[in-house]
Tab-separated table of C-alpha atoms in Angstrom:
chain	number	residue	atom	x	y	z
A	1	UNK	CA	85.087	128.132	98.644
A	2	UNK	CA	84.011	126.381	101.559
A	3	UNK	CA	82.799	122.818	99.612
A	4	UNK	CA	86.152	122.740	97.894
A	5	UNK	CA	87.977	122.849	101.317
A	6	UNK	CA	86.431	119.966	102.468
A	7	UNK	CA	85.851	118.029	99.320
A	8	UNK	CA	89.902	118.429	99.201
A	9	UNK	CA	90.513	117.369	103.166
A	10	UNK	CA	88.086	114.313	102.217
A	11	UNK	CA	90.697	113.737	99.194
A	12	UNK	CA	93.204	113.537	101.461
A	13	UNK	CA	91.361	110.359	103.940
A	14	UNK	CA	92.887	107.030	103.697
A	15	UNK	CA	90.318	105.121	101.491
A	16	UNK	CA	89.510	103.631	104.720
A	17	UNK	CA	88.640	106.572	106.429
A	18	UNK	CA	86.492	107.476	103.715
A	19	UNK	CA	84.455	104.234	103.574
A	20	UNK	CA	83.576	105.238	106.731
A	21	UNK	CA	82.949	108.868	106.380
A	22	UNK	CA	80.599	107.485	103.730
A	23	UNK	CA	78.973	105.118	106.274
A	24	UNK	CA	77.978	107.951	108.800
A	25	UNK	CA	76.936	109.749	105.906
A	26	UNK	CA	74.355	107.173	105.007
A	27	UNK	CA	73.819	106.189	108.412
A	28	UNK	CA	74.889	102.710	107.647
A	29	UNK	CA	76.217	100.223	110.152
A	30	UNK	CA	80.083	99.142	110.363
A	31	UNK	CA	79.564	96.420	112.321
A	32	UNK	CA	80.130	93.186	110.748
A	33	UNK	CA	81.199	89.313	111.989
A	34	UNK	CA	84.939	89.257	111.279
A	35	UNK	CA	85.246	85.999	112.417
A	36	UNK	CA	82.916	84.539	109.437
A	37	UNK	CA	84.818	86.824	107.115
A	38	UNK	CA	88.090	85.084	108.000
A	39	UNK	CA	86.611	81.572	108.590
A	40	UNK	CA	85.396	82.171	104.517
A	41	UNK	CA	89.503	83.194	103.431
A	42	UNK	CA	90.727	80.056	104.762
A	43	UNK	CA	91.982	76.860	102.716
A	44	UNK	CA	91.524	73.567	103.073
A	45	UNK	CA	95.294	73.365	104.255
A	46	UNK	CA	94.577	76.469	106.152
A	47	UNK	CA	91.953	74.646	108.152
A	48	UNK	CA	93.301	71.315	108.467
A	49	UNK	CA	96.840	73.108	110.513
A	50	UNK	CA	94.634	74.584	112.485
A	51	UNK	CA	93.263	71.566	113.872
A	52	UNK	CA	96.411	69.669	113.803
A	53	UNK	CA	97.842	72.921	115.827
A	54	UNK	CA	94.555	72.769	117.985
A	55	UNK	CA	95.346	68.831	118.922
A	56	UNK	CA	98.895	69.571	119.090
A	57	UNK	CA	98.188	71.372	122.327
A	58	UNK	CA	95.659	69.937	123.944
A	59	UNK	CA	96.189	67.824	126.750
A	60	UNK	CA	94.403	64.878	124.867
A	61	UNK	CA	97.358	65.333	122.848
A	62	UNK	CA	100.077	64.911	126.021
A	63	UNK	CA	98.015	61.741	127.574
A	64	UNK	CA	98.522	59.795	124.158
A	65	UNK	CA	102.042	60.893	123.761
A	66	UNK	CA	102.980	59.841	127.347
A	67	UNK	CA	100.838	56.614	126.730
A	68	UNK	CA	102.274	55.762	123.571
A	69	UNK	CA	106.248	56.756	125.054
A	70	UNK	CA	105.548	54.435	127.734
A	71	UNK	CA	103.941	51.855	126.011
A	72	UNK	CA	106.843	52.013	123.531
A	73	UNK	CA	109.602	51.851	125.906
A	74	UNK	CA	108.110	49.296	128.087
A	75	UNK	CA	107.253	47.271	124.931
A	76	UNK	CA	111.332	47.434	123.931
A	77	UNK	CA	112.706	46.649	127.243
A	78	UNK	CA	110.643	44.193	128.495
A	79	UNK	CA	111.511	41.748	125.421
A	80	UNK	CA	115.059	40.849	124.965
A	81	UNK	CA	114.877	41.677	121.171
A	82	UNK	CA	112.894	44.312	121.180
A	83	UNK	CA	112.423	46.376	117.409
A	84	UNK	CA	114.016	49.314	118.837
A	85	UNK	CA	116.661	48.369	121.518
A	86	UNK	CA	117.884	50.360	124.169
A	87	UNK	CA	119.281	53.605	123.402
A	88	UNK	CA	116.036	54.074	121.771
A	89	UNK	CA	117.401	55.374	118.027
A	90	UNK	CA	114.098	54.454	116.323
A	91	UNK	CA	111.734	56.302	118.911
A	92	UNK	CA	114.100	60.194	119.118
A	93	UNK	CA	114.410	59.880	115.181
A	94	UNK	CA	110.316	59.575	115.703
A	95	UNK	CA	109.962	62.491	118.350
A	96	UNK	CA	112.254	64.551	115.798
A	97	UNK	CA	109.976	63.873	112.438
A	98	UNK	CA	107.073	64.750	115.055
A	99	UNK	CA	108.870	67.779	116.148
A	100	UNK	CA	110.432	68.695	112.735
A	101	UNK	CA	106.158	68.880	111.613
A	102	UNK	CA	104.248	70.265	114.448
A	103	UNK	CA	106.424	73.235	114.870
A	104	UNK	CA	105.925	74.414	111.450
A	105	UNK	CA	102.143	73.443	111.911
A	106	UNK	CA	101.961	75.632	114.607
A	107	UNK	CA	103.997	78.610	112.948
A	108	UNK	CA	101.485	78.676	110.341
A	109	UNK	CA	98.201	78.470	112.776
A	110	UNK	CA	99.673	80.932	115.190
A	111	UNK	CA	100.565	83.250	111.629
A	112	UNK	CA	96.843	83.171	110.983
A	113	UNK	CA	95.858	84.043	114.048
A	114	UNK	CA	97.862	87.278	114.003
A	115	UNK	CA	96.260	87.741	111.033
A	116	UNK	CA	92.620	86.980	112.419
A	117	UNK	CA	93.922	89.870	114.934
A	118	UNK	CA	94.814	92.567	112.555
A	119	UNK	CA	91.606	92.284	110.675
A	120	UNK	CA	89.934	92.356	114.047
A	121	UNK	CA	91.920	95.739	115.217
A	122	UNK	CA	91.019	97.427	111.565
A	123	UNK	CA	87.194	96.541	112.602
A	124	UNK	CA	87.477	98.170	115.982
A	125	UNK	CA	89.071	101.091	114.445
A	126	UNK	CA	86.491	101.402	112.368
A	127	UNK	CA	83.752	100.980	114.735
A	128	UNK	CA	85.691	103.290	117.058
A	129	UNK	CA	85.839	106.128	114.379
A	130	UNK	CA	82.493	106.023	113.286
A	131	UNK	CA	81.386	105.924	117.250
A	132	UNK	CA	83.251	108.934	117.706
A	133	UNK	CA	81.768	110.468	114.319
A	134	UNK	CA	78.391	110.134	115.961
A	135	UNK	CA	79.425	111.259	119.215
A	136	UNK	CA	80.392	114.715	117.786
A	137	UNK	CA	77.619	114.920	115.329
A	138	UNK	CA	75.279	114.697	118.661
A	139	UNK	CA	77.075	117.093	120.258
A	140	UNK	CA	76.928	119.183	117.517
A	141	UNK	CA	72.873	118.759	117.498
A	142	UNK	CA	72.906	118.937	121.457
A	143	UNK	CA	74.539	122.287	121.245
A	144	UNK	CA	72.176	123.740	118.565
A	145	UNK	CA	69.204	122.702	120.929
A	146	UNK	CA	70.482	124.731	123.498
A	147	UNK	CA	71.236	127.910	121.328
A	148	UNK	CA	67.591	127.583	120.183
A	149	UNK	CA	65.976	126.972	123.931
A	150	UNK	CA	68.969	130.370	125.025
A	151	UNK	CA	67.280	131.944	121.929
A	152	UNK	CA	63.783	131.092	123.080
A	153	UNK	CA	64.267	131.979	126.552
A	154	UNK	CA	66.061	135.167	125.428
A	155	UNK	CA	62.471	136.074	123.378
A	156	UNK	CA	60.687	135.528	126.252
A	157	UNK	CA	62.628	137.177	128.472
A	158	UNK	CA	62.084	140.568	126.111
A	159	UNK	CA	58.584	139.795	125.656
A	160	UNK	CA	57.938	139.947	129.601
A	161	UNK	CA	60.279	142.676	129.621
A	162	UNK	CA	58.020	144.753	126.778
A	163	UNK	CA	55.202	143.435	129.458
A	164	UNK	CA	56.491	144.537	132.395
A	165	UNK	CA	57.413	148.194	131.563
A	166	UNK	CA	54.236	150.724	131.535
């Protein structure tokens, strides 16, 4: 009566939850690298936004814009027929085109990431559980040492008793 009980409650565990049930059964570790894990999902694509992203804001990034913004504005001033004349139409439709790109770059790295952090908060759960799992399972063997040392003690106590007494 008792098995089925708990052969029904384990029914009832997220498949997750079992999976690790089943690791503290088999004293197994949960611990894994989920960084490698993800780092083996990604695409080629996947990877190469990531770096673009990565660049995109770094302050390498910002000291070659500025450079290039100045060198291109200086370079269109300074001579009197410049290929982009003052109001500058060429360079802003060249910011937007970089602007129109990087933000969607950046969407899909920063998606990822969130990603990267939900498979890392499943982990921790999952190390957390099976910490906790342990945790009670020594308590469990801490309290059945005492009741066998109270037991012990008890035994002596009535053996020195049976002693004592004439």
């Amino acid at each position: 009566m008792r098995d089925s009980a708990l052969e029904e409650q384990v029914t009832e565990l997220s498949a997750l939850d079992r999976r690790i049930l089943e690791k503290v059964l088999h004293r197994q570790a949960i611990a894994r690298d989920t960084g490698a894990e993800f780092e083996e999902l990604l695409s080629f694509g996947d990877r190469t936004a990531d770096r673009i992203a990565s660049f995109g804001g770094s302050w390498t990034f910002i000291g070659i814009f500025v450079t290039v913004l100045l060198a291109w504005i200086v370079l269109n001033t300074a001579r009197p027929l410049g290929f982009d004349p003052y109001p500058f139409i060429l360079l802003n439709l060249v910011l937007s085109f970089i602007a129109a790109m990087q933000a969607p770059i950046i969407m899909m790295s920063q998606n990822r990431m969130s990603q990267k952090d939900r498979l890392d908060a499943r982990h921790d759960y999952e190390v957390n559980l099976k910490a906790e799992l342990e945790i009670a399972a020594l308590h469990l063997k801490l309290d059945e040492l005492h009741l066998r040392q109270l037991d012990a003690i008890t035994r002596i106590e009535g053996l020195l008793l049976e002693r004592a007494t004439p």
